[in-house]
Amino acid sequence: MIITGKYPNLRMRRSRKTDWSRRLVQENNLSYNDLILPVFITDGSNKKISIKTMPGVYRYSIDRLGHIVDKSLKKKIPMIAIFPQTNSKLKDSTGSEALNDNNLVCRAIKYIKKKYKNEIGIMCDVALDPYTSHGHDGLLKNKNIVNDETVDVLVQQSILQASMGCDVIAPSDMMDGRIGKIRSGLDKYNLKDVQIISYAVKYASSYYGPFRDAVGSKGALKGDKKTYQMDFKNSDEALREVALDIKEGADMVMVKPGMPYLDVIKNVKDKFKIPVIAYQVSGEYSLIKNAISKKIIDKKSIYETLMSFKRAGANAIVSYFADQIDLDF
Ligand code: PBG
């Protein structure tokens, strides 16, 4: 029960009257420490390719990653998340390119680690969708995404990325039991300090469209991901997913997408008190970006959305806006 005064003794507007007073009573804050920047990578050299459905976001060839890392370091963004656009010639039904120790992601990790050591964190997705000809996150057998066989491959993918120098393994596939298996796989290979951010609560969402365009899995995807990603009608189920992943060894958990799921972020934070990461996904980004460029809303709306994640209880936010904004607002 909150005890409060009564009008006219209490006037809530008194503390809103001046800028200094508003700053004094402000409950939440946003800094670059709260942001993770997703970076799309592509083959070739000297490339910075725009993505039609994500204005202002680019795919970089590895030799141009230095520029984006330097920019992130200057702003003190703690971590980048790498996503590959795999040449369609390298895709097959089992996503075998995921286990190639010279694939795009492996080369990018090595490049960044060699140049920047531990100055910035590197997070990598664990899932097969950038590599499969059918665009699914797992192995497809008799029209089913098979769970346990997929997990075996994800464990190998995790060990490979971690041994290249990836700091944070982020399984985004939603297979059952993968966090525990990945943790013990990493430990067996003496990769005990590699962290796991589990995409514990990932909904089957329409907001991933531009991302799938960016990594080139959109055209490839057959059907939908509803047999493994969560139903957006549910929230109790999210808590069960998080409980399982914590028990299996997740260091942090992700809720994804972001804005339509603020209630879930808050529930997870309140119930489990562990680091929660919100993912402001590609569709959310493009909606806001397009509305700003058409002058429908002001660019300050970006801070408003990012702050909503902090208010809900997120410790950090994966956002394509991370390198575009100026936090002196
Ligand atoms: C791959 C993956 C997806 C996203 C992150 N990792 C797409 C999907 O599951 O289909 C979406 C990110 C975004 O939309 O910004 N498993």
mmCIF file of C-alpha atoms in Angstrom, residues 6-184:
data_model
loop_
_atom_site.group_PDB
_atom_site.id
_atom_site.type_symbol
_atom_site.label_atom_id
_atom_site.label_comp_id
_atom_site.label_asym_id
_atom_site.label_seq_id
_atom_site.Cartn_x
_atom_site.Cartn_y
_atom_site.Cartn_z
ATOM 1 C CA LYS A 6 -4.139 14.614 -0.913
ATOM 2 C CA TYR A 7 -4.876 17.608 -3.125
ATOM 3 C CA PRO A 8 -4.495 20.537 -2.488
ATOM 4 C CA ASN A 9 -1.755 19.748 0.084
ATOM 5 C CA LEU A 10 -0.138 17.460 -2.396
ATOM 6 C CA ARG A 11 0.434 18.711 -5.921
ATOM 7 C CA MET A 12 2.262 16.132 -8.059
ATOM 8 C CA ARG A 13 3.184 18.816 -10.600
ATOM 9 C CA ARG A 14 5.442 20.576 -8.034
ATOM 10 C CA SER A 15 8.290 18.116 -8.652
ATOM 11 C CA ARG A 16 7.837 18.353 -12.434
ATOM 12 C CA LYS A 17 8.139 22.122 -12.589
ATOM 13 C CA THR A 18 11.817 22.489 -13.456
ATOM 14 C CA ASP A 19 14.377 20.435 -15.286
ATOM 15 C CA TRP A 20 16.620 20.057 -12.207
ATOM 16 C CA SER A 21 13.721 18.819 -10.154
ATOM 17 C CA ARG A 22 12.616 16.347 -12.809
ATOM 18 C CA ARG A 23 16.171 15.016 -12.924
ATOM 19 C CA LEU A 24 16.206 14.732 -9.149
ATOM 20 C CA VAL A 25 13.139 12.506 -8.961
ATOM 21 C CA GLN A 26 13.902 10.424 -12.039
ATOM 22 C CA GLU A 27 13.604 6.716 -11.266
ATOM 23 C CA ASN A 28 15.406 5.128 -14.201
ATOM 24 C CA ASN A 29 18.389 5.893 -16.329
ATOM 25 C CA LEU A 30 19.746 4.789 -19.675
ATOM 26 C CA SER A 31 23.430 4.625 -20.540
ATOM 27 C CA TYR A 32 25.546 2.950 -23.209
ATOM 28 C CA ASN A 33 26.328 0.300 -20.574
ATOM 29 C CA ASP A 34 22.760 -0.886 -21.082
ATOM 30 C CA LEU A 35 23.102 -1.539 -24.805
ATOM 31 C CA ILE A 36 24.174 -4.440 -26.995
ATOM 32 C CA LEU A 37 24.698 -3.710 -30.695
ATOM 33 C CA PRO A 38 23.744 -6.372 -33.263
ATOM 34 C CA VAL A 39 26.092 -6.444 -36.268
ATOM 35 C CA PHE A 40 25.373 -8.201 -39.560
ATOM 36 C CA ILE A 41 28.354 -9.609 -41.410
ATOM 37 C CA THR A 42 28.751 -10.714 -44.986
ATOM 38 C CA ASP A 43 31.386 -12.274 -47.277
ATOM 39 C CA GLY A 44 33.832 -10.341 -49.406
ATOM 40 C CA SER A 45 35.947 -7.293 -48.748
ATOM 41 C CA ASN A 46 35.366 -3.578 -48.331
ATOM 42 C CA LYS A 47 31.607 -4.023 -48.130
ATOM 43 C CA LYS A 48 28.993 -1.958 -46.319
ATOM 44 C CA ILE A 49 25.683 -3.003 -47.780
ATOM 45 C CA SER A 50 22.394 -1.391 -46.840
ATOM 46 C CA ILE A 51 19.417 -3.566 -45.935
ATOM 47 C CA LYS A 52 16.209 -2.511 -47.663
ATOM 48 C CA THR A 53 13.875 -3.373 -44.786
ATOM 49 C CA MET A 54 16.178 -1.887 -42.110
ATOM 50 C CA PRO A 55 17.158 1.660 -43.130
ATOM 51 C CA GLY A 56 20.324 2.763 -41.338
ATOM 52 C CA VAL A 57 21.534 -0.796 -40.672
ATOM 53 C CA TYR A 58 24.218 -2.432 -42.814
ATOM 54 C CA ARG A 59 25.947 -5.698 -43.506
ATOM 55 C CA TYR A 60 29.707 -5.378 -43.147
ATOM 56 C CA SER A 61 32.495 -7.484 -44.566
ATOM 57 C CA ILE A 62 34.967 -8.596 -41.903
ATOM 58 C CA ASP A 63 37.671 -6.138 -42.983
ATOM 59 C CA ARG A 64 35.263 -3.266 -42.206
ATOM 60 C CA LEU A 65 34.250 -4.488 -38.756
ATOM 61 C CA GLY A 66 36.985 -2.408 -37.143
ATOM 62 C CA HIS A 67 35.041 0.753 -37.907
ATOM 63 C CA ILE A 68 31.910 -0.439 -36.123
ATOM 64 C CA VAL A 69 33.845 -1.838 -33.153
ATOM 65 C CA ASP A 70 35.800 1.431 -32.790
ATOM 66 C CA LYS A 71 32.516 3.346 -32.770
ATOM 67 C CA SER A 72 31.082 1.010 -30.126
ATOM 68 C CA LEU A 73 34.199 1.284 -27.962
ATOM 69 C CA LYS A 74 34.083 5.061 -28.125
ATOM 70 C CA LYS A 75 30.536 4.994 -26.787
ATOM 71 C CA LYS A 76 31.461 2.269 -24.279
ATOM 72 C CA ILE A 77 28.904 -0.168 -25.605
ATOM 73 C CA PRO A 78 29.879 -3.326 -23.677
ATOM 74 C CA MET A 79 29.081 -5.958 -26.294
ATOM 75 C CA ILE A 80 28.255 -6.600 -29.927
ATOM 76 C CA ALA A 81 26.165 -9.506 -31.252
ATOM 77 C CA ILE A 82 27.289 -11.008 -34.546
ATOM 78 C CA PHE A 83 24.853 -12.324 -37.166
ATOM 79 C CA PRO A 84 26.051 -13.815 -40.475
ATOM 80 C CA GLN A 85 24.487 -13.586 -43.895
ATOM 81 C CA THR A 86 25.565 -16.929 -45.292
ATOM 82 C CA ASN A 87 26.035 -17.366 -49.031
ATOM 83 C CA SER A 88 23.076 -19.464 -50.202
ATOM 84 C CA LYS A 89 25.492 -21.845 -51.982
ATOM 85 C CA LEU A 90 26.799 -22.846 -48.535
ATOM 86 C CA LYS A 91 23.361 -23.682 -47.141
ATOM 87 C CA ASP A 92 22.124 -27.254 -46.939
ATOM 88 C CA SER A 93 19.375 -29.179 -45.150
ATOM 89 C CA THR A 94 21.529 -29.861 -42.051
ATOM 90 C CA GLY A 95 23.117 -26.407 -41.836
ATOM 91 C CA SER A 96 26.574 -27.984 -41.998
ATOM 92 C CA GLU A 97 28.248 -24.606 -42.566
ATOM 93 C CA ALA A 98 27.476 -23.847 -38.887
ATOM 94 C CA LEU A 99 30.207 -26.326 -37.954
ATOM 95 C CA ASN A 100 32.795 -25.093 -40.454
ATOM 96 C CA ASP A 101 35.651 -23.674 -38.373
ATOM 97 C CA ASN A 102 36.363 -21.181 -41.131
ATOM 98 C CA ASN A 103 32.799 -19.883 -41.539
ATOM 99 C CA LEU A 104 31.963 -16.171 -41.466
ATOM 100 C CA VAL A 105 31.213 -16.027 -37.745
ATOM 101 C CA CYS A 106 34.425 -17.858 -36.796
ATOM 102 C CA ARG A 107 36.505 -15.538 -38.978
ATOM 103 C CA ALA A 108 34.787 -12.471 -37.523
ATOM 104 C CA ILE A 109 35.353 -13.615 -33.929
ATOM 105 C CA LYS A 110 39.050 -14.251 -34.616
ATOM 106 C CA TYR A 111 39.447 -10.880 -36.324
ATOM 107 C CA ILE A 112 37.842 -8.936 -33.475
ATOM 108 C CA LYS A 113 39.550 -10.877 -30.677
ATOM 109 C CA LYS A 114 42.968 -10.448 -32.256
ATOM 110 C CA LYS A 115 42.506 -6.719 -32.711
ATOM 111 C CA TYR A 116 40.574 -5.801 -29.556
ATOM 112 C CA LYS A 117 41.348 -8.586 -27.016
ATOM 113 C CA ASN A 118 38.880 -8.165 -24.149
ATOM 114 C CA GLU A 119 38.001 -4.518 -24.746
ATOM 115 C CA ILE A 120 34.544 -5.477 -25.990
ATOM 116 C CA GLY A 121 32.342 -8.545 -25.504
ATOM 117 C CA ILE A 122 31.339 -10.737 -28.437
ATOM 118 C CA MET A 123 28.013 -12.535 -28.385
ATOM 119 C CA CYS A 124 27.047 -15.130 -30.990
ATOM 120 C CA ASP A 125 23.703 -16.682 -31.775
ATOM 121 C CA VAL A 126 23.469 -20.437 -31.566
ATOM 122 C CA ALA A 127 20.841 -21.737 -34.013
ATOM 123 C CA LEU A 128 20.952 -23.200 -37.487
ATOM 124 C CA ASP A 129 18.684 -20.804 -39.391
ATOM 125 C CA PRO A 130 21.435 -18.759 -41.088
ATOM 126 C CA TYR A 131 22.820 -22.030 -42.474
ATOM 127 C CA THR A 132 19.870 -24.258 -43.384
ATOM 128 C CA SER A 133 18.329 -24.351 -46.857
ATOM 129 C CA HIS A 134 14.853 -24.505 -45.218
ATOM 130 C CA GLY A 135 15.511 -21.542 -42.895
ATOM 131 C CA HIS A 136 14.628 -23.364 -39.671
ATOM 132 C CA ASP A 137 16.650 -23.191 -36.469
ATOM 133 C CA GLY A 138 16.945 -26.962 -36.222
ATOM 134 C CA LEU A 139 17.143 -30.181 -38.204
ATOM 135 C CA LEU A 140 14.077 -31.036 -40.250
ATOM 136 C CA LYS A 141 12.994 -34.696 -40.391
ATOM 137 C CA ASN A 142 9.622 -35.823 -41.746
ATOM 138 C CA LYS A 143 8.360 -32.239 -41.555
ATOM 139 C CA ASN A 144 9.367 -32.021 -37.866
ATOM 140 C CA ILE A 145 12.094 -29.968 -36.261
ATOM 141 C CA VAL A 146 13.743 -32.758 -34.278
ATOM 142 C CA ASN A 147 14.787 -31.650 -30.815
ATOM 143 C CA ASP A 148 17.505 -33.898 -29.451
ATOM 144 C CA GLU A 149 19.443 -34.330 -32.703
ATOM 145 C CA THR A 150 19.375 -30.542 -33.128
ATOM 146 C CA VAL A 151 20.704 -30.024 -29.601
ATOM 147 C CA ASP A 152 23.708 -32.248 -30.402
ATOM 148 C CA VAL A 153 24.587 -29.953 -33.308
ATOM 149 C CA LEU A 154 24.004 -26.796 -31.242
ATOM 150 C CA VAL A 155 26.438 -28.090 -28.602
ATOM 151 C CA GLN A 156 29.089 -28.482 -31.313
ATOM 152 C CA GLN A 157 28.280 -25.031 -32.734
ATOM 153 C CA SER A 158 28.652 -23.518 -29.247
ATOM 154 C CA ILE A 159 31.985 -25.244 -28.586
ATOM 155 C CA LEU A 160 33.267 -24.103 -31.980
ATOM 156 C CA GLN A 161 32.277 -20.446 -31.493
ATOM 157 C CA ALA A 162 33.579 -20.386 -27.914
ATOM 158 C CA SER A 163 36.896 -21.935 -28.895
ATOM 159 C CA MET A 164 37.316 -19.178 -31.515
ATOM 160 C CA GLY A 165 37.021 -16.629 -28.705
ATOM 161 C CA CYS A 166 33.300 -15.849 -28.459
ATOM 162 C CA ASP A 167 32.597 -14.565 -24.928
ATOM 163 C CA VAL A 168 28.856 -15.117 -24.767
ATOM 164 C CA ILE A 169 26.968 -17.979 -26.334
ATOM 165 C CA ALA A 170 23.356 -17.069 -27.045
ATOM 166 C CA PRO A 171 21.156 -19.997 -28.054
ATOM 167 C CA SER A 172 18.176 -18.530 -29.923
ATOM 168 C CA ASP A 173 16.735 -21.796 -31.184
ATOM 169 C CA MET A 174 14.216 -22.686 -28.410
ATOM 170 C CA MET A 175 14.983 -26.429 -28.414
ATOM 171 C CA ASP A 176 14.274 -28.155 -25.091
ATOM 172 C CA GLY A 177 17.239 -28.980 -22.873
ATOM 173 C CA ARG A 178 19.873 -27.184 -24.899
ATOM 174 C CA ILE A 179 21.190 -24.897 -22.153
ATOM 175 C CA GLY A 180 22.258 -27.780 -19.882
ATOM 176 C CA LYS A 181 23.807 -29.707 -22.765
ATOM 177 C CA ILE A 182 25.657 -26.634 -24.052
ATOM 178 C CA ARG A 183 26.925 -25.805 -20.554
ATOM 179 C CA SER A 184 28.364 -29.261 -20.015
#
